[in-house]
CSV table of C-alpha atoms in Angstrom, one decimal:
chain,number,residue,atom,x,y,z
A,623,MET,CA,-67.1,8.0,-52.5
A,624,LYS,CA,-66.0,6.8,-55.9
A,625,ALA,CA,-65.9,3.1,-56.4
A,626,TRP,CA,-65.6,0.8,-59.5
A,627,ARG,CA,-68.5,-1.6,-59.8
A,628,VAL,CA,-69.4,-4.5,-62.0
A,629,HIS,CA,-73.1,-4.5,-63.0
A,630,GLU,CA,-72.9,-7.4,-65.4
A,631,ASN,CA,-70.3,-10.0,-66.2
A,632,GLY,CA,-67.9,-9.6,-69.1
A,633,GLU,CA,-64.5,-8.2,-70.0
A,634,PRO,CA,-63.2,-5.8,-67.3
A,635,ARG,CA,-62.9,-2.8,-69.6
A,636,GLU,CA,-66.5,-3.2,-70.8
A,637,VAL,CA,-68.3,-4.0,-67.5
A,638,MET,CA,-66.5,-2.0,-64.8
A,639,ARG,CA,-68.0,1.4,-64.1
A,640,LEU,CA,-66.8,4.2,-61.8
A,641,ASP,CA,-69.8,5.1,-59.6
A,642,GLU,CA,-70.6,7.5,-56.8
A,643,VAL,CA,-71.7,5.3,-53.8
A,644,PRO,CA,-72.3,5.9,-50.1
A,645,ASP,CA,-69.2,5.8,-47.9
A,646,PRO,CA,-69.0,2.4,-46.1
A,647,ALA,CA,-69.1,2.2,-42.3
A,648,ALA,CA,-67.2,-0.1,-40.0
A,649,GLY,CA,-69.3,-2.5,-38.0
A,650,PRO,CA,-68.2,-4.4,-34.8
A,651,GLY,CA,-64.8,-5.9,-35.2
A,652,GLN,CA,-64.3,-4.1,-38.5
A,653,LEU,CA,-62.0,-1.3,-39.8
A,654,LEU,CA,-62.8,1.5,-42.2
A,655,LEU,CA,-59.8,2.0,-44.4
A,656,ARG,CA,-58.8,4.7,-46.7
A,657,VAL,CA,-57.4,2.9,-49.7
A,658,ARG,CA,-53.8,4.0,-50.2
A,659,ALA,CA,-53.1,1.4,-52.9
A,660,ALA,CA,-54.9,-1.5,-54.5
A,661,ASN,CA,-53.0,-4.3,-56.3
A,662,VAL,CA,-54.5,-5.7,-59.5
A,663,ASN,CA,-54.7,-9.5,-59.4
A,664,PHE,CA,-55.7,-11.9,-62.1
A,665,PRO,CA,-58.7,-13.0,-60.0
A,666,ASP,CA,-60.1,-9.5,-60.3
A,667,ALA,CA,-60.5,-10.2,-64.0
A,668,LEU,CA,-62.0,-13.6,-63.3
A,669,LEU,CA,-64.5,-11.9,-61.0
A,670,CYS,CA,-65.5,-9.5,-63.7
A,671,ARG,CA,-66.0,-12.4,-66.1
A,672,GLY,CA,-68.0,-14.4,-63.6
A,673,HIS,CA,-65.4,-17.2,-63.8
A,674,TYR,CA,-64.0,-17.1,-60.3
A,675,GLN,CA,-64.8,-19.7,-57.7
A,676,VAL,CA,-66.6,-16.9,-55.7
A,677,ARG,CA,-69.4,-15.1,-57.5
A,678,PRO,CA,-70.5,-12.0,-55.5
A,679,PRO,CA,-73.9,-10.5,-56.1
A,680,LEU,CA,-74.1,-7.8,-58.7
A,681,PRO,CA,-73.2,-5.0,-58.6
A,682,PHE,CA,-69.9,-5.5,-56.7
A,683,THR,CA,-66.6,-3.8,-56.4
A,684,PRO,CA,-63.5,-5.9,-57.3
A,685,GLY,CA,-60.1,-5.4,-55.8
A,686,VAL,CA,-59.0,-8.3,-53.6
A,687,GLU,CA,-55.9,-6.8,-52.0
A,688,ILE,CA,-55.0,-3.3,-50.6
A,689,CYS,CA,-52.8,-1.3,-48.5
A,690,GLY,CA,-55.0,1.0,-46.4
A,691,GLU,CA,-55.0,3.5,-43.6
A,692,VAL,CA,-57.3,3.0,-40.7
A,693,VAL,CA,-59.7,6.0,-40.4
A,694,ALA,CA,-62.4,4.4,-38.2
A,695,ALA,CA,-62.7,1.3,-36.1
A,696,GLY,CA,-65.8,-0.6,-35.0
A,697,GLU,CA,-66.3,-1.9,-31.5
A,698,GLY,CA,-63.7,-4.5,-30.5
A,699,ALA,CA,-61.5,-3.9,-33.6
A,700,GLY,CA,-58.4,-3.2,-31.5
A,701,ILE,CA,-56.4,-1.4,-34.1
A,702,GLY,CA,-55.7,2.3,-33.8
A,703,ILE,CA,-56.6,5.1,-36.2
A,704,GLY,CA,-53.8,5.9,-38.6
A,705,ALA,CA,-52.3,2.4,-38.7
A,706,ARG,CA,-51.1,1.4,-42.2
A,707,VAL,CA,-52.3,-2.2,-42.9
A,708,LEU,CA,-52.7,-4.8,-45.6
A,709,ALA,CA,-56.2,-6.1,-46.1
A,710,GLN,CA,-58.4,-8.2,-48.3
A,711,PRO,CA,-61.8,-6.4,-48.2
A,712,PRO,CA,-64.6,-9.0,-48.3
A,713,LEU,CA,-66.7,-8.9,-51.4
A,714,PRO,CA,-69.0,-7.3,-52.6
A,715,GLY,CA,-67.1,-4.3,-51.3
A,716,GLY,CA,-63.6,-4.7,-52.8
A,717,GLY,CA,-60.7,-2.4,-52.9
A,718,PHE,CA,-61.0,-0.5,-56.2
A,719,ALA,CA,-62.6,2.4,-54.3
A,720,GLU,CA,-61.6,5.3,-52.2
A,721,TYR,CA,-62.6,3.5,-49.0
A,722,ALA,CA,-63.1,-0.1,-48.0
A,723,VAL,CA,-64.1,-2.1,-44.9
A,724,ALA,CA,-62.2,-5.1,-43.7
A,725,ASP,CA,-62.3,-7.4,-40.7
A,726,ALA,CA,-59.7,-6.4,-38.1
A,727,ALA,CA,-58.8,-9.9,-37.3
A,728,ALA,CA,-57.7,-10.5,-40.9
A,729,VAL,CA,-55.5,-7.4,-41.5
A,730,ARG,CA,-51.7,-7.4,-41.2
A,731,PRO,CA,-49.3,-4.5,-40.5
A,732,ALA,CA,-47.8,-3.1,-43.7
A,733,PRO,CA,-44.0,-3.6,-43.8
A,734,GLU,CA,-42.2,-0.3,-43.1
A,735,ALA,CA,-39.6,-1.2,-45.7
A,736,LEU,CA,-42.2,-1.1,-48.5
A,737,ASP,CA,-44.1,1.9,-49.9
A,738,ASP,CA,-47.9,1.8,-50.3
A,739,ALA,CA,-47.9,0.3,-53.8
A,740,GLU,CA,-45.3,-2.3,-52.9
A,741,ALA,CA,-47.1,-3.2,-49.7
A,742,ALA,CA,-50.4,-3.7,-51.6
A,743,ALA,CA,-48.7,-6.2,-53.9
A,744,LEU,CA,-47.1,-8.3,-51.1
A,745,HIS,CA,-49.7,-10.3,-49.3
A,746,ILE,CA,-51.4,-12.7,-51.8
A,747,GLY,CA,-48.5,-13.2,-54.2
A,748,TYR,CA,-45.8,-13.7,-51.7
A,749,GLN,CA,-47.9,-15.8,-49.3
A,750,THR,CA,-48.8,-17.9,-52.3
A,751,GLY,CA,-45.2,-18.3,-53.3
A,752,TRP,CA,-44.0,-19.0,-49.8
A,753,PHE,CA,-46.6,-21.7,-49.0
A,754,GLY,CA,-46.2,-23.2,-52.5
A,755,LEU,CA,-42.5,-23.4,-52.4
A,756,HIS,CA,-42.0,-24.3,-48.7
A,757,ARG,CA,-45.2,-26.0,-47.4
A,758,ARG,CA,-46.2,-27.8,-50.6
A,759,ALA,CA,-43.1,-28.4,-52.7
A,760,ARG,CA,-40.5,-28.4,-49.8
A,761,LEU,CA,-38.0,-26.6,-51.9
A,762,GLN,CA,-34.4,-27.2,-50.7
A,763,ALA,CA,-31.2,-25.1,-51.1
A,764,GLY,CA,-29.3,-26.3,-54.1
A,765,GLU,CA,-32.3,-27.5,-56.0
A,766,THR,CA,-33.4,-26.1,-59.4
A,767,LEU,CA,-36.7,-24.1,-59.5
A,768,LEU,CA,-38.4,-23.5,-62.8
A,769,VAL,CA,-40.9,-20.5,-62.7
A,770,HIS,CA,-43.3,-19.9,-65.5
A,771,ALA,CA,-44.4,-16.3,-66.2
A,772,ALA,CA,-41.3,-15.3,-64.2
A,773,ALA,CA,-41.7,-11.6,-65.0
A,774,GLY,CA,-45.4,-11.5,-64.0
A,775,GLY,CA,-46.8,-10.6,-60.6
A,776,VAL,CA,-47.1,-14.1,-59.2
A,777,GLY,CA,-44.0,-15.4,-61.0
A,778,SER,CA,-41.7,-12.6,-59.9
A,779,ALA,CA,-42.6,-13.3,-56.2
A,780,ALA,CA,-41.6,-17.0,-56.7
A,781,VAL,CA,-38.3,-16.0,-58.3
A,782,GLN,CA,-37.3,-13.8,-55.4
A,783,LEU,CA,-38.5,-16.4,-52.8
A,784,GLY,CA,-36.7,-19.2,-54.7
A,785,LYS,CA,-33.4,-17.2,-54.6
A,786,ALA,CA,-33.9,-16.5,-50.9
A,787,ALA,CA,-34.2,-20.3,-50.4
A,788,GLY,CA,-30.9,-20.9,-52.1
A,789,ALA,CA,-32.3,-22.5,-55.3
A,790,THR,CA,-31.1,-22.1,-58.8
A,791,VAL,CA,-33.9,-20.3,-60.6
A,792,ILE,CA,-34.9,-20.7,-64.3
A,793,GLY,CA,-37.4,-18.2,-65.4
A,794,VAL,CA,-39.7,-18.7,-68.4
A,795,VAL,CA,-41.0,-15.5,-70.1
A,796,GLY,CA,-42.6,-14.4,-73.3
A,797,GLY,CA,-40.6,-11.7,-75.1
A,798,GLU,CA,-37.3,-9.8,-74.6
A,799,ASP,CA,-38.7,-7.1,-72.4
A,800,LYS,CA,-39.9,-9.7,-69.9
A,801,ALA,CA,-36.7,-11.6,-70.3
A,802,ARG,CA,-34.8,-8.4,-69.2
A,803,THR,CA,-37.1,-8.1,-66.2
A,804,ALA,CA,-36.6,-11.7,-65.2
A,805,ARG,CA,-32.8,-11.3,-65.3
A,806,GLU,CA,-33.0,-8.2,-63.1
A,807,LEU,CA,-35.1,-10.2,-60.6
A,808,GLY,CA,-32.2,-12.6,-60.2
A,809,CYS,CA,-33.0,-15.6,-62.5
A,810,ASP,CA,-29.9,-17.6,-63.1
A,811,LEU,CA,-31.2,-18.5,-66.5
A,812,VAL,CA,-34.1,-17.0,-68.6
A,813,VAL,CA,-35.9,-18.9,-71.3
A,814,ASP,CA,-38.0,-17.0,-73.9
A,815,ARG,CA,-40.8,-19.4,-74.7
A,816,ARG,CA,-41.5,-17.5,-78.0
A,817,SER,CA,-38.1,-18.3,-79.4
A,818,GLU,CA,-36.6,-21.1,-77.3
A,819,ASP,CA,-37.4,-24.7,-76.5
A,820,ILE,CA,-38.2,-24.7,-72.8
A,821,VAL,CA,-37.6,-28.5,-72.4
A,822,ALA,CA,-34.3,-28.5,-74.1
A,823,ALA,CA,-33.1,-25.4,-72.3
A,824,VAL,CA,-34.0,-26.8,-68.9
A,825,LYS,CA,-32.4,-30.2,-69.6
A,826,GLU,CA,-29.2,-28.5,-70.9
A,827,ALA,CA,-29.0,-26.3,-67.8
A,828,THR,CA,-29.4,-29.2,-65.4
A,829,GLY,CA,-27.2,-31.7,-67.1
A,830,GLY,CA,-30.2,-33.7,-68.2
A,831,ARG,CA,-31.7,-34.0,-64.7
A,832,GLY,CA,-34.6,-31.5,-65.1
A,833,ALA,CA,-36.2,-29.1,-62.6
A,834,ASP,CA,-36.7,-30.3,-59.1
A,835,VAL,CA,-39.6,-27.9,-58.5
A,836,VAL,CA,-41.9,-26.3,-61.2
A,837,TYR,CA,-44.0,-23.2,-60.2
A,838,ASP,CA,-46.8,-23.0,-62.7
A,839,PRO,CA,-49.4,-20.2,-62.5
A,840,VAL,CA,-50.1,-20.5,-66.3
A,841,GLY,CA,-51.4,-24.0,-67.0
A,842,GLY,CA,-52.1,-25.2,-70.6
A,843,ASP,CA,-49.0,-25.7,-72.6
A,844,ALA,CA,-46.8,-24.6,-69.7
A,845,TYR,CA,-47.9,-27.6,-67.7
A,846,THR,CA,-47.3,-29.9,-70.7
A,847,LYS,CA,-43.7,-28.6,-71.0
A,848,SER,CA,-43.2,-28.9,-67.3
A,849,ALA,CA,-44.0,-32.6,-67.3
A,850,LYS,CA,-41.4,-33.2,-69.9
A,851,CYS,CA,-38.6,-31.5,-68.0
A,852,VAL,CA,-39.4,-32.2,-64.3
A,853,ALA,CA,-36.7,-34.2,-62.5
A,854,PHE,CA,-36.8,-37.6,-60.8
A,855,GLU,CA,-38.8,-37.1,-57.6
A,856,GLY,CA,-39.5,-33.6,-58.8
A,857,ARG,CA,-42.6,-31.6,-57.9
A,858,ILE,CA,-44.9,-29.6,-60.2
A,859,LEU,CA,-46.8,-27.0,-58.3
A,860,VAL,CA,-50.1,-26.0,-59.8
A,861,VAL,CA,-50.8,-22.4,-58.8
A,862,GLY,CA,-53.3,-21.2,-61.4
A,863,PHE,CA,-54.4,-21.1,-65.0
A,864,ALA,CA,-53.6,-17.7,-66.4
A,865,SER,CA,-53.6,-19.2,-69.9
A,866,GLY,CA,-57.2,-20.0,-69.6
A,867,ALA,CA,-56.5,-23.7,-70.3
A,868,ILE,CA,-56.8,-26.2,-67.4
A,869,PRO,CA,-54.5,-29.2,-68.2
A,870,SER,CA,-55.5,-32.8,-67.7
A,871,PRO,CA,-52.4,-34.5,-66.3
A,872,ALA,CA,-51.5,-38.0,-67.6
A,873,LEU,CA,-51.2,-39.8,-64.3
A,874,ASN,CA,-49.5,-42.8,-65.9
A,875,HIS,CA,-46.7,-40.3,-66.9
A,876,ALA,CA,-46.4,-39.1,-63.3
A,877,LEU,CA,-46.2,-42.7,-62.2
A,878,VAL,CA,-43.4,-43.8,-64.6
A,879,LYS,CA,-41.3,-40.7,-64.1
A,880,ASN,CA,-41.8,-40.6,-60.4
A,881,TYR,CA,-42.8,-37.0,-59.9
A,882,ALA,CA,-45.5,-35.3,-57.8
A,883,ILE,CA,-48.3,-33.0,-58.9
A,884,LEU,CA,-49.2,-30.6,-56.1
A,885,GLY,CA,-52.1,-28.2,-55.9
A,886,LEU,CA,-52.1,-24.9,-54.0
A,887,HIS,CA,-55.1,-23.0,-52.9
A,888,TRP,CA,-53.5,-20.5,-50.5
A,889,GLY,CA,-56.8,-19.1,-49.2
A,890,LEU,CA,-57.5,-22.3,-47.5
A,891,TYR,CA,-54.7,-21.7,-45.0
A,892,ASN,CA,-56.7,-18.7,-43.7
A,893,THR,CA,-59.3,-21.2,-42.7
A,894,TYR,CA,-57.3,-24.3,-41.6
A,895,ASP,CA,-54.0,-22.8,-40.4
A,896,PRO,CA,-54.3,-19.0,-39.8
A,897,ALA,CA,-51.3,-19.1,-37.4
A,898,ALA,CA,-49.1,-20.2,-40.3
A,899,VAL,CA,-50.4,-17.2,-42.4
A,900,ARG,CA,-49.4,-14.9,-39.5
A,901,ALA,CA,-46.0,-16.5,-39.2
A,902,CYS,CA,-45.4,-16.2,-42.9
A,903,HIS,CA,-46.3,-12.5,-42.9
A,904,GLU,CA,-43.7,-12.0,-40.1
A,905,GLU,CA,-41.1,-13.8,-42.2
A,906,LEU,CA,-42.0,-11.8,-45.3
A,907,THR,CA,-41.8,-8.6,-43.4
A,908,GLU,CA,-38.3,-9.5,-42.2
A,909,PHE,CA,-37.3,-10.4,-45.8
A,910,ALA,CA,-38.5,-7.0,-47.0
A,911,ALA,CA,-36.6,-5.2,-44.2
A,912,GLN,CA,-33.4,-7.1,-45.3
A,913,GLY,CA,-34.1,-6.3,-49.0
A,914,VAL,CA,-34.4,-10.0,-49.9
A,915,ILE,CA,-37.8,-9.4,-51.5
A,916,LYS,CA,-39.4,-6.3,-53.0
A,917,PRO,CA,-42.6,-6.5,-55.1
A,918,LEU,CA,-42.0,-5.5,-58.7
A,919,VAL,CA,-44.4,-2.6,-59.2
A,920,SER,CA,-44.2,-1.7,-62.9
A,921,GLU,CA,-47.1,0.8,-62.9
A,922,ARG,CA,-48.9,3.0,-60.5
A,923,VAL,CA,-52.2,4.1,-62.1
A,924,PRO,CA,-54.9,6.6,-60.8
A,925,LEU,CA,-58.3,5.4,-59.8
A,926,ASP,CA,-59.9,6.3,-63.1
A,927,GLY,CA,-57.4,4.0,-64.9
A,928,THR,CA,-58.5,0.9,-63.0
A,929,ALA,CA,-60.7,-0.8,-65.6
A,930,ASP,CA,-58.0,-0.5,-68.2
A,931,ALA,CA,-55.4,-1.9,-65.8
A,932,VAL,CA,-57.5,-4.9,-64.9
A,933,GLN,CA,-58.0,-5.6,-68.6
A,934,ARG,CA,-54.3,-5.5,-69.4
A,935,VAL,CA,-53.5,-7.8,-66.5
A,936,ALA,CA,-56.2,-10.2,-67.8
A,937,ASP,CA,-54.7,-10.0,-71.3
A,938,GLY,CA,-51.2,-10.8,-70.0
A,939,THR,CA,-49.5,-7.7,-71.4
A,940,THR,CA,-48.2,-6.3,-68.1
A,941,THR,CA,-44.9,-6.9,-66.3
A,942,GLY,CA,-44.8,-7.3,-62.5
A,943,ARG,CA,-47.6,-5.7,-60.6
A,944,VAL,CA,-50.0,-2.9,-61.6
A,945,VAL,CA,-51.2,-1.0,-58.6
A,946,VAL,CA,-54.1,1.5,-58.3
A,947,THR,CA,-53.4,4.5,-56.2
A,948,PRO,CA,-56.6,6.4,-55.4
A,949,GLY,CA,-55.0,9.3,-53.6
A,950,PHE,CA,-56.6,11.4,-51.0
A,951,ARG,CA,-59.8,13.4,-51.2
A,952,LYS,CA,-59.4,17.2,-50.8
A,953,GLY,CA,-59.6,18.2,-47.2
A,954,ASP,CA,-58.8,14.8,-45.7
A,955,ALA,CA,-56.0,14.6,-43.2
A,956,ARG,CA,-53.0,12.6,-44.1
């Protein structure tokens, strides 16, 4: 099969190479999946660079999130051939390939309301948003939610989930194209960080109170601005550092303004509370069926465009989700 592999660490466009490799096989409790769609996540770029918290042995195939079709099942897997599922293929055999292997216990049914590309973009981003907003920040109806990078893959999920929770959502973006996207997503107010003062805009929109919850996948200057416009008893949710700059919070400031700084590592819930992950997937599936959420897929790219797609996500030039669609090999049954 064809699979993208990283043979040395560096920028995705430079170090990812499309190789011919042996087809994988499903072991006990595993599934062999034909990759129908693979979502590009920022961690894929970090993996290429060697900057992610997990460093798989070289060479490895990135691609942490897919929608796949079961084509073979190992002993005890318990999932039938032909099932359409969401999976996170364990590294070093990620999803930017024609086939991937995943543990049957960790896959989830793909929501019928979503096509392959939309389904591939659901699991990590929306689970992160749901656990962040509800389990960590305890977002309440009527509160104000500030979302940084609101037109991006992670931010767009938080916008939709915030609206579903009954919050007033303020989206921060960079540029008019992304501002237009954020409005279409349902943001009540959109702030262009390139031309507007984020702090002043948030305070004006909230009558001086500030944002009750801040969803920050950016870090750096975004966090600094958040601390200046978070409300009394507000919560700043630290989701990631897409800017590349990890802030150092002034804890005396958190003390005197009476706000909380909350971290979110969604992957830990798979270890410590897998039942909550399953329940969240059921709720997200229902939201999708109702049309409350729908992953924003801005681009569907062929397998040979994967390295360029990962690079553009790393550079922050994309909107919504970019999804790789490998297609079917000639002669394969659909």
